[in-house]
Amino acid sequence: MPELPEVENVRLGLLHTVVGQHIVSVSIRRPDVIHGPRRPNDLLSGRTVAQIERSGKQLALQSGCLDDRKRANNAPCVCVHLGMTGSLRYYTSGIDFKPDLHTHVIWRLENGGQMAFRDPRRFGGLWTYASAGELFSQRWSRLGEDALTITATQLHAGLQRIRRPMKAALLNQGLIAGLGNIYVDELLFACGLSPFQPASEISMRQVCRLVPRMRRLLRQAIRSGGSTLRDYVDVQGRSGGYQHRHAVYGRSGQPCPCCGLSLSRSRIAGRTTVWCTSCQACVEQK
DNA sequence: CCTTAATCCTGGAAGC
DNA sequence: TGCTTCCAGGATTAAG
C-alpha cells in the first residue's frame, strides 16, 4: 500500500514524464472518486502541469506557468491520495493503453502521452482546489510534518501529548505524515522499541535515535523503488523491491532477523502488528 | 481523555 | 470444482 516511499517514487516518476506537459483533455470515467468541483478545468484540462509536491502520502499536481517559479494564486490544483490500491500511471504516446473498469480518470497530454488514475478499492481519490494555497489551508494543514523532514524536537513534542501506544501514534498523520503500517513496524523494529510502548514515555534521547533511523529507512525504501505487496506499481508500472528487505512486516511466525526468536503478531489500533518480543522490549507487554 | 468498531471497497486466499 | 467467508488496510466517524 502506498506509503511515503511509494508515493515519493510516483512523484519522481511524474517529474520527468508529465511535469511541463500541457493537458489537452481529461476523461472522467468515475466522477465519484473526485471530491470538489469536477469539471475538466478543475482537473487541469487546458493547463500545464507546473510542479508536483508531496506531503506525507499525498501528492499535489499544480498547474501554472513554468516560467513563473512562484506558486500561482489562481492556478487550479489537484490533490491525489492513492489510498490502499490507487496508482498513477504514465503511458507514452503510441502505447496501446486499454483502461479497465477501475481506471477512473485519464489525462491526455499534448505529446500524446497519457496519465491515468486507477484505484480498484477506491480508498483513494482526487481532491480539486482552486489554488495550491487552498489545498494547503484546507487539507494539508491537518497533516503533521513530513516523516523525511520532521525534527526530533518536533516529534518528541508531539509524542509527549499522546498516551496511546507508539504504533498508534506513528500512524497518526496529524502528528507525522507519511508512515503506514509497513514502515511503522519496520521502524519500531529498527529502533528496538515496542509497538505497545506508550508514546508519552519515549524520551528525547530515544527520539533522537529514532529520527535518523527513520530517514535512513525511508531513503533506502525509496531507493529500492518502495514496497510492492500486491498492487503498488510506479508510473511506469514497475514493482518495488523493498518488500524483500522487510525485517518484520508480514513475517509473523518467522525468525527474528536479529535474534532468531519467532516474530509475534498482534493487533494495535486496529492494525496487524508484527514485532520481536525479545528485541523490542517494553515495560508492559500484552 | 481514551479505545474499539464500523464504514468505505475489491480481490485473493483459505475453508468446506 | 464452486461456493462462502475472511482478511488486508488509510482515514474518518460514531459509539462505548
PDB file of C-alpha atoms in Angstrom, chain A residues 126-236:
ATOM      1  CA  LEU A 126      -8.747  13.132  -6.167  1.00  0.00           C
ATOM      2  CA  TRP A 127      -9.450  16.441  -4.436  1.00  0.00           C
ATOM      3  CA  THR A 128      -9.736  19.592  -6.523  1.00  0.00           C
ATOM      4  CA  TYR A 129      -8.803  23.098  -5.351  1.00  0.00           C
ATOM      5  CA  ALA A 130      -8.815  26.498  -6.988  1.00  0.00           C
ATOM      6  CA  SER A 131      -5.201  27.014  -5.928  1.00  0.00           C
ATOM      7  CA  ALA A 132      -2.356  25.294  -4.113  1.00  0.00           C
ATOM      8  CA  GLY A 133      -2.925  27.708  -1.260  1.00  0.00           C
ATOM      9  CA  GLU A 134      -6.424  26.320  -0.795  1.00  0.00           C
ATOM     10  CA  LEU A 135      -5.086  22.785  -0.697  1.00  0.00           C
ATOM     11  CA  PHE A 136      -2.579  23.778   1.971  1.00  0.00           C
ATOM     12  CA  SER A 137      -5.040  25.705   4.129  1.00  0.00           C
ATOM     13  CA  GLN A 138      -7.992  23.359   3.783  1.00  0.00           C
ATOM     14  CA  ARG A 139      -6.337  19.939   3.671  1.00  0.00           C
ATOM     15  CA  TRP A 140      -2.587  19.723   4.150  1.00  0.00           C
ATOM     16  CA  SER A 141      -2.703  21.967   7.219  1.00  0.00           C
ATOM     17  CA  ARG A 142      -4.198  18.988   9.054  1.00  0.00           C
ATOM     18  CA  LEU A 143      -1.114  16.881   8.318  1.00  0.00           C
ATOM     19  CA  GLY A 144       1.839  16.751  10.660  1.00  0.00           C
ATOM     20  CA  GLU A 145       5.391  17.394   9.490  1.00  0.00           C
ATOM     21  CA  ASP A 146       6.581  15.032   6.769  1.00  0.00           C
ATOM     22  CA  ALA A 147       8.450  11.953   8.018  1.00  0.00           C
ATOM     23  CA  LEU A 148      11.505  12.895   5.918  1.00  0.00           C
ATOM     24  CA  THR A 149      11.790  16.410   7.334  1.00  0.00           C
ATOM     25  CA  ILE A 150      10.419  16.224  10.877  1.00  0.00           C
ATOM     26  CA  THR A 151      12.947  17.080  13.575  1.00  0.00           C
ATOM     27  CA  ALA A 152      13.488  15.202  16.833  1.00  0.00           C
ATOM     28  CA  THR A 153      12.241  18.237  18.724  1.00  0.00           C
ATOM     29  CA  GLN A 154       9.014  18.351  16.732  1.00  0.00           C
ATOM     30  CA  LEU A 155       8.372  14.623  17.016  1.00  0.00           C
ATOM     31  CA  HIS A 156       9.177  14.480  20.697  1.00  0.00           C
ATOM     32  CA  ALA A 157       6.823  17.352  21.414  1.00  0.00           C
ATOM     33  CA  GLY A 158       4.032  15.560  19.583  1.00  0.00           C
ATOM     34  CA  LEU A 159       4.652  12.167  21.161  1.00  0.00           C
ATOM     35  CA  GLN A 160       4.651  13.644  24.658  1.00  0.00           C
ATOM     36  CA  ARG A 161       0.996  14.525  24.331  1.00  0.00           C
ATOM     37  CA  ILE A 162      -0.077  11.005  23.330  1.00  0.00           C
ATOM     38  CA  ARG A 163      -0.541   8.249  25.861  1.00  0.00           C
ATOM     39  CA  ARG A 164      -1.517   5.728  23.200  1.00  0.00           C
ATOM     40  CA  PRO A 165       0.968   3.060  22.040  1.00  0.00           C
ATOM     41  CA  MET A 166       3.811   4.108  19.748  1.00  0.00           C
ATOM     42  CA  LYS A 167       2.282   2.072  16.934  1.00  0.00           C
ATOM     43  CA  ALA A 168      -0.901   4.150  17.048  1.00  0.00           C
ATOM     44  CA  ALA A 169       0.950   7.436  17.462  1.00  0.00           C
ATOM     45  CA  LEU A 170       3.240   6.966  14.452  1.00  0.00           C
ATOM     46  CA  LEU A 171       0.273   6.020  12.249  1.00  0.00           C
ATOM     47  CA  ASN A 172      -1.406   9.335  13.079  1.00  0.00           C
ATOM     48  CA  GLN A 173      -0.909  11.519  10.007  1.00  0.00           C
ATOM     49  CA  GLY A 174      -1.744  14.613  12.025  1.00  0.00           C
ATOM     50  CA  LEU A 175       1.371  14.029  14.119  1.00  0.00           C
ATOM     51  CA  ILE A 176       3.784  12.776  11.468  1.00  0.00           C
ATOM     52  CA  ALA A 177       2.867  12.391   7.807  1.00  0.00           C
ATOM     53  CA  GLY A 178       3.908   9.526   5.569  1.00  0.00           C
ATOM     54  CA  LEU A 179       4.197   6.395   7.698  1.00  0.00           C
ATOM     55  CA  GLY A 180       1.769   3.486   7.284  1.00  0.00           C
ATOM     56  CA  ASN A 181       1.518   0.003   8.669  1.00  0.00           C
ATOM     57  CA  ILE A 182       4.583  -1.375   6.876  1.00  0.00           C
ATOM     58  CA  TYR A 183       7.105   1.308   7.739  1.00  0.00           C
ATOM     59  CA  VAL A 184       5.918   1.837  11.316  1.00  0.00           C
ATOM     60  CA  ASP A 185       6.556  -1.844  12.075  1.00  0.00           C
ATOM     61  CA  GLU A 186       9.923  -1.710  10.294  1.00  0.00           C
ATOM     62  CA  LEU A 187      10.900   1.486  12.090  1.00  0.00           C
ATOM     63  CA  LEU A 188       9.984   0.264  15.572  1.00  0.00           C
ATOM     64  CA  PHE A 189      11.998  -2.900  14.925  1.00  0.00           C
ATOM     65  CA  ALA A 190      14.985  -0.896  13.682  1.00  0.00           C
ATOM     66  CA  CYS A 191      14.859   1.154  16.872  1.00  0.00           C
ATOM     67  CA  GLY A 192      14.275  -1.742  19.266  1.00  0.00           C
ATOM     68  CA  LEU A 193      11.099  -0.095  20.505  1.00  0.00           C
ATOM     69  CA  SER A 194       7.978  -1.998  21.479  1.00  0.00           C
ATOM     70  CA  PRO A 195       4.880  -1.034  19.481  1.00  0.00           C
ATOM     71  CA  PHE A 196       2.986  -1.122  22.799  1.00  0.00           C
ATOM     72  CA  GLN A 197       5.231   1.458  24.455  1.00  0.00           C
ATOM     73  CA  PRO A 198       3.156   4.495  25.395  1.00  0.00           C
ATOM     74  CA  ALA A 199       4.263   7.372  23.167  1.00  0.00           C
ATOM     75  CA  SER A 200       4.487   9.853  26.032  1.00  0.00           C
ATOM     76  CA  GLU A 201       7.072   7.668  27.766  1.00  0.00           C
ATOM     77  CA  ILE A 202       9.542   7.869  24.882  1.00  0.00           C
ATOM     78  CA  SER A 203      12.490  10.013  25.908  1.00  0.00           C
ATOM     79  CA  MET A 204      14.112  12.767  23.843  1.00  0.00           C
ATOM     80  CA  ARG A 205      17.179  10.542  23.753  1.00  0.00           C
ATOM     81  CA  GLN A 206      15.150   7.765  22.117  1.00  0.00           C
ATOM     82  CA  VAL A 207      13.535  10.155  19.627  1.00  0.00           C
ATOM     83  CA  CYS A 208      16.990  11.435  18.705  1.00  0.00           C
ATOM     84  CA  ARG A 209      17.931   7.896  17.758  1.00  0.00           C
ATOM     85  CA  LEU A 210      14.627   7.238  16.014  1.00  0.00           C
ATOM     86  CA  VAL A 211      14.568  10.201  13.610  1.00  0.00           C
ATOM     87  CA  PRO A 212      17.843   9.455  11.745  1.00  0.00           C
ATOM     88  CA  ARG A 213      16.927   5.761  11.556  1.00  0.00           C
ATOM     89  CA  MET A 214      13.540   6.661  10.151  1.00  0.00           C
ATOM     90  CA  ARG A 215      15.152   8.839   7.457  1.00  0.00           C
ATOM     91  CA  ARG A 216      17.618   6.104   6.559  1.00  0.00           C
ATOM     92  CA  LEU A 217      14.845   3.501   6.386  1.00  0.00           C
ATOM     93  CA  LEU A 218      12.638   5.666   4.192  1.00  0.00           C
ATOM     94  CA  ARG A 219      15.502   6.695   1.888  1.00  0.00           C
ATOM     95  CA  GLN A 220      16.555   3.077   1.438  1.00  0.00           C
ATOM     96  CA  ALA A 221      12.960   2.126   0.666  1.00  0.00           C
ATOM     97  CA  ILE A 222      12.713   4.972  -1.853  1.00  0.00           C
ATOM     98  CA  ARG A 223      15.956   3.878  -3.495  1.00  0.00           C
ATOM     99  CA  SER A 224      14.636   0.299  -3.712  1.00  0.00           C
ATOM    100  CA  GLY A 225      11.520   1.521  -5.502  1.00  0.00           C
ATOM    101  CA  GLY A 226       9.223   1.100  -2.491  1.00  0.00           C
ATOM    102  CA  SER A 227       7.380  -1.982  -1.290  1.00  0.00           C
ATOM    103  CA  THR A 228       5.043  -3.930  -3.553  1.00  0.00           C
ATOM    104  CA  LEU A 229       2.770  -6.299  -1.632  1.00  0.00           C
ATOM    105  CA  ARG A 230       0.192  -6.732  -4.341  1.00  0.00           C
ATOM    106  CA  ASP A 231      -0.988  -3.575  -6.054  1.00  0.00           C
ATOM    107  CA  TYR A 232       1.701  -0.930  -5.864  1.00  0.00           C
ATOM    108  CA  VAL A 233       3.486  -0.056  -9.097  1.00  0.00           C
ATOM    109  CA  ASP A 234       5.273   3.129 -10.130  1.00  0.00           C
ATOM    110  CA  VAL A 235       4.222   5.393 -13.003  1.00  0.00           C
ATOM    111  CA  GLN A 236       5.861   3.016 -15.482  1.00  0.00           C
TER     112      GLN A 236
END
